[in-house]
Coordinates of N, CA and C and ligand atoms in Angstrom, one line a residue:
X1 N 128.5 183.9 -77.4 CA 129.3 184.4 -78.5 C 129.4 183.4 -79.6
X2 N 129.2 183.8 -80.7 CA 129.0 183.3 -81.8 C 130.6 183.0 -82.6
X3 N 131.4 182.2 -82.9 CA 132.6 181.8 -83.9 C 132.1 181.8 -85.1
X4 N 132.5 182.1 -86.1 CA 132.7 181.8 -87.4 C 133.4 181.1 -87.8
X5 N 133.0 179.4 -87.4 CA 134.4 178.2 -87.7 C 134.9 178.2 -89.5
X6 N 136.5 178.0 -89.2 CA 137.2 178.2 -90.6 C 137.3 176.3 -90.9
X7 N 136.7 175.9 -91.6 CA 136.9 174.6 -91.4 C 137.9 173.9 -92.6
X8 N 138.2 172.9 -92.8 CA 139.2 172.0 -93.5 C 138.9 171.2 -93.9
X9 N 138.5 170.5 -94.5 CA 137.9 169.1 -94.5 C 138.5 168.0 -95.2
X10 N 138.6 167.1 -95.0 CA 139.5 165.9 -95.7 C 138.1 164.5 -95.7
X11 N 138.1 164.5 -97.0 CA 137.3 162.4 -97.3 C 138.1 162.1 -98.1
X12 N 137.5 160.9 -98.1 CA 138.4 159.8 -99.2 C 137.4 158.8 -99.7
X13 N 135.8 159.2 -100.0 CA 134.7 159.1 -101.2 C 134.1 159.6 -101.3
X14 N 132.6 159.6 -101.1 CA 131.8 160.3 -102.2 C 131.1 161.6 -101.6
X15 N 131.9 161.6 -100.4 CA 131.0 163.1 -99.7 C 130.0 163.7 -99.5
X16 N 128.9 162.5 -98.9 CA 127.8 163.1 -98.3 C 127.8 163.9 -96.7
X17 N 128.8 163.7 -96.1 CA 128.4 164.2 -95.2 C 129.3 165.6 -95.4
X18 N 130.3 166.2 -96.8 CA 130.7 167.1 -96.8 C 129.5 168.3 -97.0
X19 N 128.9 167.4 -98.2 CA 127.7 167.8 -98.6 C 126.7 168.7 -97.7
X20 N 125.9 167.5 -96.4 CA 125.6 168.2 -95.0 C 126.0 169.2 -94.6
X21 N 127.3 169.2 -94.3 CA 127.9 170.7 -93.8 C 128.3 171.9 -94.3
X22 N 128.4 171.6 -95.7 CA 127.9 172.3 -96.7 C 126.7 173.5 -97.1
X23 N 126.0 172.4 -96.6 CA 124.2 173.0 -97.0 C 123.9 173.7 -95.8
X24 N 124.2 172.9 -94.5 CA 124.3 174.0 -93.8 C 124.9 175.3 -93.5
X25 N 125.7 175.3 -94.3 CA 126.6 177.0 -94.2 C 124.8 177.7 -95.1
X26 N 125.3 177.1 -96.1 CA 124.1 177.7 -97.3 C 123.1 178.6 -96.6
X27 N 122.8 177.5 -96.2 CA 121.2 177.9 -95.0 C 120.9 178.5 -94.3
X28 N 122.4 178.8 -93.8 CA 122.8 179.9 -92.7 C 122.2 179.0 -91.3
X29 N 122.4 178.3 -91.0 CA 122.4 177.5 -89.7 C 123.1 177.3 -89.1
X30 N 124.7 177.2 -90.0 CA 126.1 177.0 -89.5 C 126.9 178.0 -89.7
X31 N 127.2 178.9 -88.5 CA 128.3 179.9 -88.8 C 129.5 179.2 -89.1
X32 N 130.0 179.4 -90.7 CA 131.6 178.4 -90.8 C 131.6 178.8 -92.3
X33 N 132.8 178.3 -92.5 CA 133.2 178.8 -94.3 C 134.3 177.4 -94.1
X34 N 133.8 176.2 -95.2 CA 135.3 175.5 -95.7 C 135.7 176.1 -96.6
X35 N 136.8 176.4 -95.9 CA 138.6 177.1 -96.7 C 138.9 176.4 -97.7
X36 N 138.9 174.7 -97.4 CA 139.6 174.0 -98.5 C 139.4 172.3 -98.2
X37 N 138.5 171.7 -99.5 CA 138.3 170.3 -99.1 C 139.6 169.6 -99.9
X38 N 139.9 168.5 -98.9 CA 141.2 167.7 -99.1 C 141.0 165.8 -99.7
X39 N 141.9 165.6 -100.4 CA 141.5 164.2 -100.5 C 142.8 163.2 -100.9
X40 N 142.8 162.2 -100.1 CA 143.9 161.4 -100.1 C 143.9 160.6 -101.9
X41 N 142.8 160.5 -102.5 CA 142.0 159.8 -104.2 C 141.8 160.9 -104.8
X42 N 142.3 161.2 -105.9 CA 142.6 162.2 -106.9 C 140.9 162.1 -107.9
X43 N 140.7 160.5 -107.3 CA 139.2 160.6 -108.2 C 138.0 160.7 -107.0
X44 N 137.9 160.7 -106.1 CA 137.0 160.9 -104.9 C 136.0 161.7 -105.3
X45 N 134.9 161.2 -104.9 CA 133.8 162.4 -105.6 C 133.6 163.2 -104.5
X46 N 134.2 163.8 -103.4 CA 134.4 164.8 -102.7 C 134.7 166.2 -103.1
X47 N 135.7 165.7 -103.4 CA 136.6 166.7 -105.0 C 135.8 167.2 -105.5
X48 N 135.0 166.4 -106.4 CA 134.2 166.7 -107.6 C 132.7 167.4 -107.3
X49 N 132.8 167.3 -105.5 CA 131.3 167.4 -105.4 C 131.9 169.1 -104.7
X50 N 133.1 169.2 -103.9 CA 133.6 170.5 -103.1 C 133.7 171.1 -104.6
X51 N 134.2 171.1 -105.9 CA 134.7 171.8 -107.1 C 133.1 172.6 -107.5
X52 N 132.1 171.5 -107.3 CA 130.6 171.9 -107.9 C 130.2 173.3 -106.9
X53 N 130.7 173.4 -105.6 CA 130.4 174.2 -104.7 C 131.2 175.9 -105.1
X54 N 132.5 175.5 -105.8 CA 132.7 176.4 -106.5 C 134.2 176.7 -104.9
X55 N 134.7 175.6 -104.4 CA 136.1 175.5 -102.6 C 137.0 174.8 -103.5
X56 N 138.1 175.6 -103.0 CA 139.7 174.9 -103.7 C 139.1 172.9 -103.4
X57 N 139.4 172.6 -104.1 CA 139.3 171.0 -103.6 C 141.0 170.7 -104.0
X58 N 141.7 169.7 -103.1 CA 143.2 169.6 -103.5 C 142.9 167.7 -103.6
X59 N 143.9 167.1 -104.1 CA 144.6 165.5 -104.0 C 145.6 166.2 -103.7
X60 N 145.8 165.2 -102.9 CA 147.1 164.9 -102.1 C 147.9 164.0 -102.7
X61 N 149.4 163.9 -102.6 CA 149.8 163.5 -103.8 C 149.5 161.7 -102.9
X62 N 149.9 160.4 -104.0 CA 149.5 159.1 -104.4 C 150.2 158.5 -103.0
X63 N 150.0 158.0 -102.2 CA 150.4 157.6 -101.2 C 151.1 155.8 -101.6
X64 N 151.8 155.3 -100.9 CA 152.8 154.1 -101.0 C 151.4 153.1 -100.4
X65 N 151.1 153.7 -98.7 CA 150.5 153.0 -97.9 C 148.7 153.2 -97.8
X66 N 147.9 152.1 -97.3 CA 146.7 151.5 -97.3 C 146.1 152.7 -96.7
X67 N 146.6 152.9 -94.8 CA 146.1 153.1 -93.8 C 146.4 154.3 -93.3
X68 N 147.5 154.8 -93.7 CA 148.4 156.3 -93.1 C 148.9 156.9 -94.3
X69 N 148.9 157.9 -94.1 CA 150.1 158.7 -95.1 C 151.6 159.0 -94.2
X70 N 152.7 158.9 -95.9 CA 153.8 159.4 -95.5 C 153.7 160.7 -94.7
X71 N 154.8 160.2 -93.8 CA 154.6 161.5 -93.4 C 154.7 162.8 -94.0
X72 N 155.7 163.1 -95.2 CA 155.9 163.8 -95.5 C 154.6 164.4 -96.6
X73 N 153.7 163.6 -96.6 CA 152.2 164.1 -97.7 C 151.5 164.6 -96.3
X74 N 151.7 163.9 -95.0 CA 150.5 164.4 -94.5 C 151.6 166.2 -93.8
X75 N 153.0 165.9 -94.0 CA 152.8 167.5 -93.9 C 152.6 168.8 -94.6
X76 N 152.1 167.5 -95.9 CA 152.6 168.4 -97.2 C 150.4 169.0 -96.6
X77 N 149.8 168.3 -96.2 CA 148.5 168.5 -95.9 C 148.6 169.2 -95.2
X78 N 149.7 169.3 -94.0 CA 149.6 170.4 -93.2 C 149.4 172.1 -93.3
X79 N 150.5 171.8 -94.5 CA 151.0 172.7 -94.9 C 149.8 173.7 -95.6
X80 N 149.0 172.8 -96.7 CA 147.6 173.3 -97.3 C 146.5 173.8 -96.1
X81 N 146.8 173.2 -95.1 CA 145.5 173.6 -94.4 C 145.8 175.1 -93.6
X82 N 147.4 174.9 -93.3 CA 147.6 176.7 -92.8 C 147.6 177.5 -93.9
X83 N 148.0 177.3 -95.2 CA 147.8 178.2 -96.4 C 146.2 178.3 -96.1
X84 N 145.1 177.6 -96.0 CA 143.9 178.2 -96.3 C 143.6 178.5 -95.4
X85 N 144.5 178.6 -94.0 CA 143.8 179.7 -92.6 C 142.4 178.8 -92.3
X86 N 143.1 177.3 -91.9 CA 141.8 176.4 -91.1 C 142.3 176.2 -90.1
X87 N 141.0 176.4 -89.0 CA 141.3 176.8 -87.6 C 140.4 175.0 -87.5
X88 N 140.0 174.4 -87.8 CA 139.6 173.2 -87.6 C 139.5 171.7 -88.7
X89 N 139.7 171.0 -87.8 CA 139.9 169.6 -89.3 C 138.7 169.0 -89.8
X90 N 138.4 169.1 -90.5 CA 136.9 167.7 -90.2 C 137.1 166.8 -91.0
X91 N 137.1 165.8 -90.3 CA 136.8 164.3 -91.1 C 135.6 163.7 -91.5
X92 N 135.7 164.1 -92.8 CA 134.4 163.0 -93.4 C 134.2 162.4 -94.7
X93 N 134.8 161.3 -93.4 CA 134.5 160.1 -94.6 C 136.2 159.6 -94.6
X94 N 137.1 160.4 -94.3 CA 139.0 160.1 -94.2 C 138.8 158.5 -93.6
X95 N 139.9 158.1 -94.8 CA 139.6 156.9 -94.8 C 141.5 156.4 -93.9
X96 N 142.0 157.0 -93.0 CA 143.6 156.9 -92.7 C 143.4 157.5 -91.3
X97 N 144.7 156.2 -91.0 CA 145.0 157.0 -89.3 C 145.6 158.4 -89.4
X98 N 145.0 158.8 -88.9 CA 145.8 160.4 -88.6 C 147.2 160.3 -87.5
X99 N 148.1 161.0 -88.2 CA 149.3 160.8 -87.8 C 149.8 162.2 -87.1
X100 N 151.2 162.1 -86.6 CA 151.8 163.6 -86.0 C 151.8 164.5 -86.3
X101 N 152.3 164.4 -87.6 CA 152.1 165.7 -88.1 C 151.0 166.5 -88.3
X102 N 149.7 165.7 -88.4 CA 148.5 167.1 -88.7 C 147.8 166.7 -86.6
X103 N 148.2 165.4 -85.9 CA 148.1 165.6 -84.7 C 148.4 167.0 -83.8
X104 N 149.8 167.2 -84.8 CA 150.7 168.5 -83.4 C 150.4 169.3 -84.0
X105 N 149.8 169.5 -85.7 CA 149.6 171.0 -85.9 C 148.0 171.4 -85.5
X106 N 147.4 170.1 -85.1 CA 145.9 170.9 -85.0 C 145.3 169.6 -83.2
X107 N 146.1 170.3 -82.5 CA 145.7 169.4 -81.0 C 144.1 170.1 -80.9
X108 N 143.7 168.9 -80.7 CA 142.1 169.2 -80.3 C 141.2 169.9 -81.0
X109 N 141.2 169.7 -82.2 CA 141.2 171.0 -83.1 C 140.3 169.9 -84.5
X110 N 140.6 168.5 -84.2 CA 140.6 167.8 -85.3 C 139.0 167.0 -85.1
X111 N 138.2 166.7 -86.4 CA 136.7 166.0 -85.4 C 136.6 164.6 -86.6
X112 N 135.9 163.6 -86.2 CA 136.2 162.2 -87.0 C 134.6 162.1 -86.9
X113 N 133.7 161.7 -87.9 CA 132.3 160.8 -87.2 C 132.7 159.5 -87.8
X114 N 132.3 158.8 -86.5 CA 132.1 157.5 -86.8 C 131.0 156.5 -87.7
X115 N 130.6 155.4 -88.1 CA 129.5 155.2 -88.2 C 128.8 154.0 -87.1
X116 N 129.2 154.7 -85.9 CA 128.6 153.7 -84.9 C 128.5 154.5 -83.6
X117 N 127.9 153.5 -82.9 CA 127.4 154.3 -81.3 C 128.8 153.8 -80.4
X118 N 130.2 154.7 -80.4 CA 131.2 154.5 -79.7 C 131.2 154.3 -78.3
X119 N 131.6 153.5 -77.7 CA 133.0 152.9 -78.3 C 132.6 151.6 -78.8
X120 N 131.8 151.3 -79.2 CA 131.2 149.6 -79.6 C 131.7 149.9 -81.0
X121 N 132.0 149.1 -81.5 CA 132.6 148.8 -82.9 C 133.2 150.0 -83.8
X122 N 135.0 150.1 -83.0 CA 135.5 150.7 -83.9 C 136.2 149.9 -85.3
X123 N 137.0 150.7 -86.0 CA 137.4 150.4 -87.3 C 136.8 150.7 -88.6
X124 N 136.8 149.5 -89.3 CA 136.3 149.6 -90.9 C 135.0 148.8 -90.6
X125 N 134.0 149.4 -91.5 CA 132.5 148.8 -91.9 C 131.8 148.6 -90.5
X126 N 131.4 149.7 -89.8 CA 130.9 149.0 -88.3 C 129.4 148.8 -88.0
X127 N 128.6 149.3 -89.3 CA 127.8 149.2 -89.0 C 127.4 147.3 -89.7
X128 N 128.5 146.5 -90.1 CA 128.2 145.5 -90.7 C 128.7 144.6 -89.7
X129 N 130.0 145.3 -88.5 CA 129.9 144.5 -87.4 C 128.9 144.9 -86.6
X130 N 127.6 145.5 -86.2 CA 126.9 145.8 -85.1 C 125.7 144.5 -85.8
X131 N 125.4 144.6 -87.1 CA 124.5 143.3 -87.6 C 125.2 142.0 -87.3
X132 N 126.4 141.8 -87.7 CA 126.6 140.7 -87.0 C 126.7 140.0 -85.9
X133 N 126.8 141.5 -84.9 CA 126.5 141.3 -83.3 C 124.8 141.0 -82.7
X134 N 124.3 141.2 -83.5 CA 122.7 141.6 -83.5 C 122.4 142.2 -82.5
X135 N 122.9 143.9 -82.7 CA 122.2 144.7 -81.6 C 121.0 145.0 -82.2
X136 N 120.7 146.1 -81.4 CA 118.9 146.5 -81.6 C 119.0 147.9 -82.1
X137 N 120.3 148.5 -81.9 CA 120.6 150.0 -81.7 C 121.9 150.2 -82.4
X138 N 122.2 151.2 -83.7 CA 123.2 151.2 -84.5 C 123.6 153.0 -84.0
X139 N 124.2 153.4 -84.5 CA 124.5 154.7 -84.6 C 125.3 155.3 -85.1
X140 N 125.6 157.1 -85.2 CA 127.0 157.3 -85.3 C 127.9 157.9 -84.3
X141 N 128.8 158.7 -84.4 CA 129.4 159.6 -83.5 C 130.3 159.9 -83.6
X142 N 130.1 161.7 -83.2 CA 131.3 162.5 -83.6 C 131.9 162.6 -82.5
X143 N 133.7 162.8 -82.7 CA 134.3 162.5 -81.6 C 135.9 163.7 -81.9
X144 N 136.0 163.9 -81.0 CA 137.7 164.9 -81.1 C 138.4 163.4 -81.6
X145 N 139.9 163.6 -82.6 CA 140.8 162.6 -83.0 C 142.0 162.5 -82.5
X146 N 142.3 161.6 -81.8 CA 143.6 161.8 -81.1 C 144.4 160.0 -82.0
X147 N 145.6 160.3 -81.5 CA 146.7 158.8 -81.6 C 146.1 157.4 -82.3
X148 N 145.0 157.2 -81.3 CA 144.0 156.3 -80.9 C 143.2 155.9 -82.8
X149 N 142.9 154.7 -82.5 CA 142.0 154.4 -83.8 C 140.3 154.9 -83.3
X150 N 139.6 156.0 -83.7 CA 138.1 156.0 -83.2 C 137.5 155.7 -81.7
X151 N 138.9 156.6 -81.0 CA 139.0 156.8 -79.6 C 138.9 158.1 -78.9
X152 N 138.7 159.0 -79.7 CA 139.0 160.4 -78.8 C 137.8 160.9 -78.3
X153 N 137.5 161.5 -77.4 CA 136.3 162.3 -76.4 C 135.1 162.7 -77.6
X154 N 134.3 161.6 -77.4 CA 132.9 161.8 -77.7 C 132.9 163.2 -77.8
X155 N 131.9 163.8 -78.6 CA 131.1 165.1 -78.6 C 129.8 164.9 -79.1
X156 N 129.3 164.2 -79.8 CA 128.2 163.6 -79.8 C 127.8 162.3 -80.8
X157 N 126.5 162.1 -80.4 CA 126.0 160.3 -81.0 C 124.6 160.8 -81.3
X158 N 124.1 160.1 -82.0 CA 123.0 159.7 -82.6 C 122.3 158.3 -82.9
X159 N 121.6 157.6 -82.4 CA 121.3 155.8 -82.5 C 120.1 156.2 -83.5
X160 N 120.2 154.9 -84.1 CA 119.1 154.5 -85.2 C 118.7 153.3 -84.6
X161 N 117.4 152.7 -85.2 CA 117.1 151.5 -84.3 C 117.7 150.1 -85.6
X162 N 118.1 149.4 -85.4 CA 118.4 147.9 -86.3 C 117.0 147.2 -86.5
X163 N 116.5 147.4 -87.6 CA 115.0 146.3 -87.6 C 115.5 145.6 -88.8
X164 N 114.6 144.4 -88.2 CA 114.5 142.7 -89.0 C 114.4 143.3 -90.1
X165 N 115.2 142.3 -91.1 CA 115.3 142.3 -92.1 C 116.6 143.0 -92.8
X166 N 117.1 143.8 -92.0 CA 117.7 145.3 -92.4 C 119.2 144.4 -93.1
X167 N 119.9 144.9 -94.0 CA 120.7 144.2 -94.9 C 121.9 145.5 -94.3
X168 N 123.3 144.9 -95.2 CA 124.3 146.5 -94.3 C 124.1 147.3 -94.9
X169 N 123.3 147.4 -96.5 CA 123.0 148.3 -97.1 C 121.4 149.1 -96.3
X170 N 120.9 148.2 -96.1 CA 119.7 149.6 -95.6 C 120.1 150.1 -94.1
X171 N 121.1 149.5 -93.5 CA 121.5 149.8 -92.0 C 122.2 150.8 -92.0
X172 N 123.7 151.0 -93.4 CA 124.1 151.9 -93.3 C 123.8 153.1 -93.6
X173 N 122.7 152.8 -94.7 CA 121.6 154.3 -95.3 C 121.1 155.0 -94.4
X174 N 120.4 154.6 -92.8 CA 119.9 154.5 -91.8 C 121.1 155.7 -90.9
X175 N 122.0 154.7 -91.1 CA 122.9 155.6 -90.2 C 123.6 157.1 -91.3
X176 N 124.1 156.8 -92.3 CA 124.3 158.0 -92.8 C 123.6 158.9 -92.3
X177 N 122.3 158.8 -92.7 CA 121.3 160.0 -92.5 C 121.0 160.6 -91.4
X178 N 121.9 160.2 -90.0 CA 121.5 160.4 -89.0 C 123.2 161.6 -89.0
X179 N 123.9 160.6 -89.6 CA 125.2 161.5 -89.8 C 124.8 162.6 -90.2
X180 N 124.4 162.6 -91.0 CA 124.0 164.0 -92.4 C 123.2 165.0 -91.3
X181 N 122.6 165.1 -89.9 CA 121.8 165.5 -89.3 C 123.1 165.9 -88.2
X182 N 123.3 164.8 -87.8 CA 124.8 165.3 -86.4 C 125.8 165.5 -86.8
X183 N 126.4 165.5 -87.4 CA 128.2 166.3 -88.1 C 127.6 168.2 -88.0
X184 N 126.4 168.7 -88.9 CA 126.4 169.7 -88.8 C 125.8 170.2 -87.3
X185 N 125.3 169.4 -86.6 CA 124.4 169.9 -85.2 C 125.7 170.3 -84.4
X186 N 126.6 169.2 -84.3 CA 127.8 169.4 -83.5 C 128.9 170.6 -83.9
X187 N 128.6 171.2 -85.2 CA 129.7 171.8 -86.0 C 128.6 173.5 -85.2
X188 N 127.0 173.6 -84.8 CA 127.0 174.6 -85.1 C 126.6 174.6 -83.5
X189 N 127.1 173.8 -82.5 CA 127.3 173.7 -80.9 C 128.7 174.6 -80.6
X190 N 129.4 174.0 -81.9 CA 130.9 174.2 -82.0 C 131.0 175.4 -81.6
X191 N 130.1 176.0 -82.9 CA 130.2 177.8 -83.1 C 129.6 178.3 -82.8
X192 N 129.1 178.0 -81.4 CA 128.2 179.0 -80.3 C 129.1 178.7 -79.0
X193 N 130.1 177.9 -78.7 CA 131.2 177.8 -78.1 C 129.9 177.1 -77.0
X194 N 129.1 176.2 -77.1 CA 128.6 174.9 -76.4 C 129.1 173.6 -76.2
X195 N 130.0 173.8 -76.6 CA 131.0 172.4 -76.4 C 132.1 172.7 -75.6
X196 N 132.5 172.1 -74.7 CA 133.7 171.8 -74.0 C 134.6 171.3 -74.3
X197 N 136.3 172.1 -75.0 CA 136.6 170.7 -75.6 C 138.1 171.8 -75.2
X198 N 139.0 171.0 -74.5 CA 139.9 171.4 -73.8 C 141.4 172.0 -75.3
X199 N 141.8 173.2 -74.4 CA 142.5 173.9 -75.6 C 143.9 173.8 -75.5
Ligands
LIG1 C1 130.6 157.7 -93.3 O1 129.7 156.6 -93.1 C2 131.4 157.9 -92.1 O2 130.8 157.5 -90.9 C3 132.6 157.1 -92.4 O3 132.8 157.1 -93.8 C4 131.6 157.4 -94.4 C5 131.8 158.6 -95.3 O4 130.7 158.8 -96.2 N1 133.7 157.5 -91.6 P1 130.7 160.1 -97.1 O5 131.9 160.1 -98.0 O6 130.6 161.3 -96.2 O7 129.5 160.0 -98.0

């Protein structure tokens, strides 16, 4: 049985990987419609790039803090996302810990990609900690978002290989592009109800 996912989507830059999931609706590859792209940066080219598609794109109002939102913006997000009837979160590119409020209104419900092969280097810029680790193998991976910083149940990965010479700029280009390939693969597993993901 086929879903028609209602998706949500929240970044906080330039929205390539909105882009991806995007072009896959286009294409008809991904049964899904984003309801409404979200952004913590009022100048985010997410925005600008969801507005070109012709999708409410919102800012959220200016936040105090680095890492989280007030809670009261992230319920004010809450709030936008049941106005546009999104039955799912996606993260891409959300640059903030997700907090209770969009935790308890969307349990299990919510998806993050990483830019690494988890659980090896969570946080900020990982794919500039996997070069300084000198692995051989980079990746990304999409994961359900719970409490946790870049902890919640895998749903899927993708590895790129690290070759000599590779700077964080060509490592990260590397991995994007594998992102741009897996956010939509996993989004259209989603909506053939191929994933197990407890309700
Ligand atoms: C991606 O590398 C993603 O893994 C990380 O943030 C970046 C977002 O890029 N969480 P974009 O805004 O989708 O281009």
């Amino acid at each position: 049985m086929m879903t028609k996912l209602k998706l949500g989507v929240l970044g906080s830059g330039k929205g390539s990987n909105f882009v991806s999931i995007q072009e896959s609706i286009l294409k008809g590859d991904l049964s899904a419609e984003i309801k409404v792209v979200m952004s913590d940066h009022s100048e985010a080219g997410i925005l600008e790039r969801a507005r070109g598609y012709g999708l409410p794109a919102i800012a959220l109002p200016k936040s105090q803090f680095k890492t989280k939102l007030e809670p009261e913006i992230e319920m004010e997000m809450v709030r936008c996302l049941k106005e546009h009837q999104v039955d799912w979160v996606i993260l891409a590119g959300y640059m903030r810990v997700v907090k209770k409020p969009l935790l308890e209104a969307y349990p299990h419900r919510i998806l993050n990609i990483h830019p690494s092969l988890l659980p090896a280097f969570k946080g900020l810029e990982a794919w500039k900690q996997a070069l300084a680790a000198g692995v051989t193998e980079a990746g990304c991976t999409v994961h359900l978002v719970n409490e946790g910083v870049d902890e919640g149940e895998i749903l899927g990965q993708q590895s790129v290989p690290v070759e000599i010479g590779d700077t964080a700029e060509s490592l990260h280009a590397r991995i994007q592009k594998a992102e741009h390939l897996l956010f939509p693969e996993i989004l259209v597993k989603l909506s053939k109800n191929n994933l197990r993901i407890n309700s």
